CSV table of C-alpha atoms in Angstrom, one decimal:
chain,number,residue,atom,x,y,z
A,101,MET,CA,-6.9,-7.3,-17.8
A,102,ALA,CA,-3.4,-8.2,-16.4
A,103,LYS,CA,-3.1,-8.6,-12.9
A,104,PHE,CA,0.7,-7.4,-11.1
A,105,MET,CA,2.5,-7.2,-8.1
A,106,LEU,CA,4.1,-4.5,-6.5
A,107,VAL,CA,7.7,-5.4,-4.7
A,108,TYR,CA,7.8,-2.6,-0.6
A,109,LEU,CA,11.2,-3.4,-1.5
A,110,GLY,CA,13.6,-1.3,1.8
A,111,GLY,CA,11.8,1.6,3.0
A,112,ASN,CA,13.0,3.6,6.2
A,113,GLN,CA,11.1,2.7,9.2
A,114,PRO,CA,9.1,5.8,10.8
A,115,SER,CA,11.5,7.5,13.0
A,116,ASN,CA,8.6,8.2,15.9
A,117,PRO,CA,4.7,7.0,15.9
A,118,GLU,CA,3.0,10.1,14.6
A,119,GLU,CA,5.1,10.0,11.4
A,120,GLY,CA,4.1,7.1,11.0
A,121,LYS,CA,0.8,7.2,12.1
A,122,GLN,CA,1.0,9.4,8.5
A,123,HIS,CA,3.3,7.3,6.7
A,124,PHE,CA,0.0,4.7,6.6
A,125,GLU,CA,-2.0,7.6,6.1
A,126,GLU,CA,-0.8,8.8,3.4
A,127,TYR,CA,-0.4,4.8,1.6
A,128,ARG,CA,-4.2,4.2,3.2
A,129,ASN,CA,-5.3,7.1,0.3
A,130,TRP,CA,-3.6,6.0,-1.7
A,131,LEU,CA,-4.8,2.1,-1.9
A,132,VAL,CA,-7.8,3.8,-1.5
A,133,SER,CA,-7.4,5.6,-4.7
A,134,LEU,CA,-7.1,2.1,-6.7
A,135,GLY,CA,-9.9,1.5,-6.2
A,136,ASP,CA,-11.4,-1.0,-8.5
A,137,SER,CA,-7.6,-2.1,-9.4
A,138,ILE,CA,-6.4,-3.1,-6.2
A,139,VAL,CA,-6.3,-6.6,-5.5
A,140,SER,CA,-3.7,-8.1,-2.8
A,141,ALA,CA,-3.8,-4.3,-0.9
A,142,ALA,CA,-0.9,-4.8,1.5
A,143,ASN,CA,1.0,-7.5,2.5
A,144,PRO,CA,4.2,-6.9,4.9
A,145,LEU,CA,6.3,-10.4,5.1
A,146,LYS,CA,8.2,-11.1,8.6
A,147,ASP,CA,10.0,-13.7,9.5
A,148,THR,CA,11.2,-15.1,6.3
A,149,HIS,CA,13.7,-18.1,5.4
A,150,VAL,CA,15.8,-19.6,2.9
A,151,ILE,CA,15.7,-22.5,1.5
A,152,HIS,CA,19.2,-23.3,-0.2
A,153,PRO,CA,18.8,-25.7,-3.3
A,154,ASP,CA,20.5,-28.0,-0.7
A,155,GLY,CA,17.7,-28.3,1.6
A,156,LYS,CA,19.5,-25.9,4.2
A,157,VAL,CA,17.2,-23.9,6.0
A,158,GLU,CA,18.8,-20.1,7.1
A,159,ALA,CA,16.4,-17.5,9.4
A,160,GLY,CA,16.5,-14.1,7.2
A,161,SER,CA,16.0,-13.1,3.4
A,162,THR,CA,18.5,-12.3,0.7
A,163,THR,CA,16.3,-9.5,-0.3
A,164,ALA,CA,15.4,-6.2,1.1
A,165,MET,CA,11.9,-7.3,-0.1
A,166,SER,CA,9.5,-5.8,2.6
A,167,GLY,CA,5.2,-6.8,0.9
A,168,PHE,CA,3.8,-6.9,-1.1
A,169,SER,CA,0.8,-6.0,-3.4
A,170,VAL,CA,-0.8,-7.1,-6.4
A,171,ILE,CA,-2.9,-4.9,-8.4
A,172,GLU,CA,-5.0,-5.1,-12.5
A,173,ALA,CA,-4.2,-2.7,-14.9
A,174,ASP,CA,-4.5,-2.9,-19.0
A,175,SER,CA,-1.0,-3.1,-19.5
A,176,ILE,CA,2.9,-3.0,-18.0
A,177,GLU,CA,3.0,0.5,-18.3
A,178,GLU,CA,-0.3,1.8,-16.7
A,179,ALA,CA,0.7,-0.6,-13.9
A,180,VAL,CA,4.5,1.5,-13.0
A,181,LYS,CA,2.5,4.8,-13.6
A,182,VAL,CA,0.4,3.1,-10.8
A,183,SER,CA,2.7,2.2,-8.7
A,184,GLN,CA,5.0,5.2,-9.2
A,185,THR,CA,2.5,7.6,-6.5
A,186,CYS,CA,3.5,5.2,-3.7
A,187,PRO,CA,4.4,6.0,-1.0
A,188,PHE,CA,6.9,3.8,0.0
A,189,GLN,CA,9.2,5.8,-1.8
A,190,LYS,CA,9.1,8.7,-0.1
A,191,ILE,CA,10.3,6.1,3.3
A,192,GLY,CA,13.1,5.1,0.8
A,193,GLY,CA,11.9,1.6,-0.5
A,194,THR,CA,11.7,1.2,-4.3
A,195,LEU,CA,9.4,-0.7,-5.7
A,196,GLU,CA,9.3,-4.1,-8.8
A,197,VAL,CA,6.0,-3.8,-10.6
A,198,SER,CA,5.8,-7.2,-12.7
A,199,GLU,CA,3.3,-9.1,-14.2
A,200,LEU,CA,1.6,-11.9,-12.8
A,201,ILE,CA,1.4,-15.2,-15.7
A,202,GLN,CA,-1.7,-17.6,-15.5
A,203,MET,CA,-0.1,-21.2,-15.2
A,204,ASN,CA,-2.5,-23.8,-16.5
A,205,ARG,CA,-3.5,-26.9,-13.3
């Protein structure tokens, strides 16, 4: 099976704690539904810094990437289908799905 990265882009913060709790529960249930296909469940990002080619470092991000997950699937089509059921889209977020390529050392 191939590995695929699901990149979480954007998304709106919950408007209150109850909404946040509900979203977290939906997301947790979605991850559980993936069973053994989940390789790395949920990896939120924070404190992003950009390092430019000239060595300059800036706090912040040049993208809306807010986290990622890694799953196993038989094909990109299957990985996309699984991603379409992710509750992240219910909070206005989008997903990018990419196959991870195994590199030799």
